Amino acid sequence: MPATLETLLGLYKEQADQARHHEELRATVTNVVIAVAGALFALVRLDQGGASLQRPMGAFLVALGVFGALVSAKHYERNRHHARLARAYRQAIEALDPGTKVKRRPARKKHERRFPRLKRIPLWSLWVGIHAFVCGVGVMLMFA
């Protein structure tokens, strides 16, 4: 294998790994936010008076949800950055070695036919939606 192709393959793999890493970090942050939110919500429910912790914990949940949404969106942005770089390296590999080119369009079309409705929902919006839900719970606690 020529050195140039080997270098491009290494660079492609690094970018693909970085993109995957940001998806894993996004999932980890979301898990932490949900765990903390659940614990705080339980603490508010266990409080005898109810009102003493409800508003401050609600405000904290709003802040936690906003933070989680921003971190999730940032990890999505970084994932897209690394995925685009990986695509550029893959295209350079395909230009150097045309035998490596894969026809992606038929697979994409088949996938779109199989999942026509789900295809239209951006995954990042679902991740951010989880954090928006935490915000909503916080708002409910603050004003209930």
PDB file of C-alpha atoms in Angstrom:
ATOM      1  CA  MET A   1       0.000   0.000   0.000  1.00  0.00           C
ATOM      2  CA  PRO A   2       1.441   3.401  -0.919  1.00  0.00           C
ATOM      3  CA  ALA A   3       2.421   5.634   1.986  1.00  0.00           C
ATOM      4  CA  THR A   4      -0.103   8.294   0.935  1.00  0.00           C
ATOM      5  CA  LEU A   5      -2.996   5.828   1.023  1.00  0.00           C
ATOM      6  CA  GLU A   6      -1.855   4.442   4.363  1.00  0.00           C
ATOM      7  CA  THR A   7      -1.626   7.967   5.785  1.00  0.00           C
ATOM      8  CA  LEU A   8      -5.101   8.840   4.507  1.00  0.00           C
ATOM      9  CA  LEU A   9      -6.537   5.646   6.023  1.00  0.00           C
ATOM     10  CA  GLY A  10      -5.011   6.553   9.381  1.00  0.00           C
ATOM     11  CA  LEU A  11      -6.382  10.079   9.207  1.00  0.00           C
ATOM     12  CA  TYR A  12      -9.814   8.762   8.197  1.00  0.00           C
ATOM     13  CA  LYS A  13      -9.847   6.342  11.137  1.00  0.00           C
ATOM     14  CA  GLU A  14      -8.833   9.091  13.570  1.00  0.00           C
ATOM     15  CA  GLN A  15     -11.676  11.358  12.435  1.00  0.00           C
ATOM     16  CA  ALA A  16     -14.220   8.508  12.547  1.00  0.00           C
ATOM     17  CA  ASP A  17     -13.044   7.629  16.069  1.00  0.00           C
ATOM     18  CA  GLN A  18     -13.348  11.265  17.166  1.00  0.00           C
ATOM     19  CA  ALA A  19     -16.890  11.489  15.758  1.00  0.00           C
ATOM     20  CA  ARG A  20     -17.861   8.323  17.650  1.00  0.00           C
ATOM     21  CA  HIS A  21     -16.206   9.658  20.817  1.00  0.00           C
ATOM     22  CA  HIS A  22     -18.400  12.772  20.777  1.00  0.00           C
ATOM     23  CA  GLU A  23     -21.521  10.604  20.468  1.00  0.00           C
ATOM     24  CA  GLU A  24     -20.388   8.591  23.500  1.00  0.00           C
ATOM     25  CA  LEU A  25     -19.710  11.779  25.480  1.00  0.00           C
ATOM     26  CA  ARG A  26     -23.141  13.113  24.572  1.00  0.00           C
ATOM     27  CA  ALA A  27     -24.768   9.936  25.877  1.00  0.00           C
ATOM     28  CA  THR A  28     -22.708  10.081  29.073  1.00  0.00           C
ATOM     29  CA  VAL A  29     -23.637  13.706  29.793  1.00  0.00           C
ATOM     30  CA  THR A  30     -27.303  12.927  29.172  1.00  0.00           C
ATOM     31  CA  ASN A  31     -27.164   9.955  31.559  1.00  0.00           C
ATOM     32  CA  VAL A  32     -25.613  12.137  34.278  1.00  0.00           C
ATOM     33  CA  VAL A  33     -28.204  14.883  33.765  1.00  0.00           C
ATOM     34  CA  ILE A  34     -31.068  12.374  33.995  1.00  0.00           C
ATOM     35  CA  ALA A  35     -29.602  10.715  37.104  1.00  0.00           C
ATOM     36  CA  VAL A  36     -29.096  14.055  38.884  1.00  0.00           C
ATOM     37  CA  ALA A  37     -32.540  15.294  37.825  1.00  0.00           C
ATOM     38  CA  GLY A  38     -34.168  12.094  39.067  1.00  0.00           C
ATOM     39  CA  ALA A  39     -32.379  12.298  42.409  1.00  0.00           C
ATOM     40  CA  LEU A  40     -33.336  15.957  42.871  1.00  0.00           C
ATOM     41  CA  PHE A  41     -36.937  15.290  41.937  1.00  0.00           C
ATOM     42  CA  ALA A  42     -37.070  12.438  44.464  1.00  0.00           C
ATOM     43  CA  LEU A  43     -35.526  14.697  47.115  1.00  0.00           C
ATOM     44  CA  VAL A  44     -38.192  17.336  46.518  1.00  0.00           C
ATOM     45  CA  ARG A  45     -40.917  14.711  46.786  1.00  0.00           C
ATOM     46  CA  LEU A  46     -39.455  13.373  50.064  1.00  0.00           C
ATOM     47  CA  ASP A  47     -39.298  16.843  51.612  1.00  0.00           C
ATOM     48  CA  GLN A  48     -42.101  17.010  54.215  1.00  0.00           C
ATOM     49  CA  GLY A  49     -43.074  20.639  53.672  1.00  0.00           C
ATOM     50  CA  GLY A  50     -42.582  20.472  49.926  1.00  0.00           C
ATOM     51  CA  ALA A  51     -42.181  24.200  49.442  1.00  0.00           C
ATOM     52  CA  SER A  52     -38.768  24.588  51.099  1.00  0.00           C
ATOM     53  CA  LEU A  53     -36.847  22.754  48.381  1.00  0.00           C
ATOM     54  CA  GLN A  54     -39.248  22.934  45.485  1.00  0.00           C
ATOM     55  CA  ARG A  55     -38.356  26.330  43.995  1.00  0.00           C
ATOM     56  CA  PRO A  56     -34.564  26.171  44.365  1.00  0.00           C
ATOM     57  CA  MET A  57     -34.466  22.606  43.062  1.00  0.00           C
ATOM     58  CA  GLY A  58     -36.746  23.596  40.202  1.00  0.00           C
ATOM     59  CA  ALA A  59     -34.399  26.445  39.300  1.00  0.00           C
ATOM     60  CA  PHE A  60     -31.444  24.074  39.491  1.00  0.00           C
ATOM     61  CA  LEU A  61     -33.235  21.599  37.189  1.00  0.00           C
ATOM     62  CA  VAL A  62     -33.871  24.375  34.676  1.00  0.00           C
ATOM     63  CA  ALA A  63     -30.172  25.308  34.738  1.00  0.00           C
ATOM     64  CA  LEU A  64     -29.160  21.633  34.524  1.00  0.00           C
ATOM     65  CA  GLY A  65     -31.470  21.080  31.546  1.00  0.00           C
ATOM     66  CA  VAL A  66     -30.139  24.136  29.718  1.00  0.00           C
ATOM     67  CA  PHE A  67     -26.556  23.057  30.403  1.00  0.00           C
ATOM     68  CA  GLY A  68     -27.304  19.528  29.172  1.00  0.00           C
ATOM     69  CA  ALA A  69     -28.969  20.812  26.001  1.00  0.00           C
ATOM     70  CA  LEU A  70     -26.002  23.068  25.228  1.00  0.00           C
ATOM     71  CA  VAL A  71     -23.456  20.309  25.846  1.00  0.00           C
ATOM     72  CA  SER A  72     -25.494  17.900  23.728  1.00  0.00           C
ATOM     73  CA  ALA A  73     -25.703  20.408  20.879  1.00  0.00           C
ATOM     74  CA  LYS A  74     -21.958  21.097  21.133  1.00  0.00           C
ATOM     75  CA  HIS A  75     -21.105  17.394  20.957  1.00  0.00           C
ATOM     76  CA  TYR A  76     -23.352  17.109  17.896  1.00  0.00           C
ATOM     77  CA  GLU A  77     -21.482  20.011  16.278  1.00  0.00           C
ATOM     78  CA  ARG A  78     -18.107  18.361  17.021  1.00  0.00           C
ATOM     79  CA  ASN A  79     -19.385  15.014  15.733  1.00  0.00           C
ATOM     80  CA  ARG A  80     -20.441  16.629  12.453  1.00  0.00           C
ATOM     81  CA  HIS A  81     -17.052  18.360  12.149  1.00  0.00           C
ATOM     82  CA  HIS A  82     -15.148  15.078  12.493  1.00  0.00           C
ATOM     83  CA  ALA A  83     -17.612  13.223  10.232  1.00  0.00           C
ATOM     84  CA  ARG A  84     -17.082  15.819   7.489  1.00  0.00           C
ATOM     85  CA  LEU A  85     -13.312  15.528   7.814  1.00  0.00           C
ATOM     86  CA  ALA A  86     -13.619  11.727   7.671  1.00  0.00           C
ATOM     87  CA  ARG A  87     -15.747  12.067   4.517  1.00  0.00           C
ATOM     88  CA  ALA A  88     -13.067  14.267   2.922  1.00  0.00           C
ATOM     89  CA  TYR A  89     -10.376  11.690   3.720  1.00  0.00           C
ATOM     90  CA  ARG A  90     -12.598   8.881   2.396  1.00  0.00           C
ATOM     91  CA  GLN A  91     -13.102  10.789  -0.857  1.00  0.00           C
ATOM     92  CA  ALA A  92      -9.340  11.298  -1.149  1.00  0.00           C
ATOM     93  CA  ILE A  93      -8.820   7.551  -0.604  1.00  0.00           C
ATOM     94  CA  GLU A  94     -11.412   6.765  -3.274  1.00  0.00           C
ATOM     95  CA  ALA A  95      -9.686   9.152  -5.695  1.00  0.00           C
ATOM     96  CA  LEU A  96      -6.316   7.455  -5.120  1.00  0.00           C
ATOM     97  CA  ASP A  97      -7.751   3.938  -5.242  1.00  0.00           C
ATOM     98  CA  PRO A  98     -10.985   3.884  -7.303  1.00  0.00           C
ATOM     99  CA  GLY A  99     -11.529   0.239  -6.360  1.00  0.00           C
ATOM    100  CA  THR A 100     -12.408   1.342  -2.821  1.00  0.00           C
ATOM    101  CA  LYS A 101     -15.365   3.452  -3.944  1.00  0.00           C
ATOM    102  CA  VAL A 102     -18.673   2.149  -2.609  1.00  0.00           C
ATOM    103  CA  LYS A 103     -22.059   2.980  -4.122  1.00  0.00           C
ATOM    104  CA  ARG A 104     -23.849   4.520  -1.156  1.00  0.00           C
ATOM    105  CA  ARG A 105     -26.898   5.922  -2.917  1.00  0.00           C
ATOM    106  CA  PRO A 106     -28.743   2.566  -3.347  1.00  0.00           C
ATOM    107  CA  ALA A 107     -28.235   1.736   0.325  1.00  0.00           C
ATOM    108  CA  ARG A 108     -29.386   5.220   1.352  1.00  0.00           C
ATOM    109  CA  LYS A 109     -32.523   4.962  -0.822  1.00  0.00           C
ATOM    110  CA  LYS A 110     -33.362   1.514   0.571  1.00  0.00           C
ATOM    111  CA  HIS A 111     -32.927   2.841   4.105  1.00  0.00           C
ATOM    112  CA  GLU A 112     -35.178   5.841   3.389  1.00  0.00           C
ATOM    113  CA  ARG A 113     -37.886   3.538   1.998  1.00  0.00           C
ATOM    114  CA  ARG A 114     -37.659   1.331   5.090  1.00  0.00           C
ATOM    115  CA  PHE A 115     -37.831   4.232   7.583  1.00  0.00           C
ATOM    116  CA  PRO A 116     -39.591   7.110   5.804  1.00  0.00           C
ATOM    117  CA  ARG A 117     -40.927   8.855   8.921  1.00  0.00           C
ATOM    118  CA  LEU A 118     -38.005   8.248  11.252  1.00  0.00           C
ATOM    119  CA  LYS A 119     -35.593   9.448   8.579  1.00  0.00           C
ATOM    120  CA  ARG A 120     -37.098  12.939   8.891  1.00  0.00           C
ATOM    121  CA  ILE A 121     -36.464  13.249  12.653  1.00  0.00           C
ATOM    122  CA  PRO A 122     -32.986  14.597  13.373  1.00  0.00           C
ATOM    123  CA  LEU A 123     -31.381  12.544  16.132  1.00  0.00           C
ATOM    124  CA  TRP A 124     -29.821  15.601  17.750  1.00  0.00           C
ATOM    125  CA  SER A 125     -33.302  17.030  18.365  1.00  0.00           C
ATOM    126  CA  LEU A 126     -34.257  13.960  20.408  1.00  0.00           C
ATOM    127  CA  TRP A 127     -31.113  14.269  22.531  1.00  0.00           C
ATOM    128  CA  VAL A 128     -31.756  17.968  23.135  1.00  0.00           C
ATOM    129  CA  GLY A 129     -35.415  17.138  23.802  1.00  0.00           C
ATOM    130  CA  ILE A 130     -34.435  15.001  26.794  1.00  0.00           C
ATOM    131  CA  HIS A 131     -32.748  18.031  28.329  1.00  0.00           C
ATOM    132  CA  ALA A 132     -35.705  20.252  27.436  1.00  0.00           C
ATOM    133  CA  PHE A 133     -37.889  17.810  29.365  1.00  0.00           C
ATOM    134  CA  VAL A 134     -35.647  18.251  32.430  1.00  0.00           C
ATOM    135  CA  CYS A 135     -36.102  22.026  32.028  1.00  0.00           C
ATOM    136  CA  GLY A 136     -39.855  21.552  31.853  1.00  0.00           C
ATOM    137  CA  VAL A 137     -39.884  19.520  35.063  1.00  0.00           C
ATOM    138  CA  GLY A 138     -37.856  22.276  36.701  1.00  0.00           C
ATOM    139  CA  VAL A 139     -40.305  24.943  35.555  1.00  0.00           C
ATOM    140  CA  MET A 140     -43.211  22.859  36.882  1.00  0.00           C
ATOM    141  CA  LEU A 141     -41.512  22.548  40.263  1.00  0.00           C
ATOM    142  CA  MET A 142     -40.828  26.277  40.432  1.00  0.00           C
ATOM    143  CA  PHE A 143     -44.397  27.285  39.725  1.00  0.00           C
ATOM    144  CA  ALA A 144     -46.406  24.398  41.193  1.00  0.00           C
TER     145      ALA A 144
END
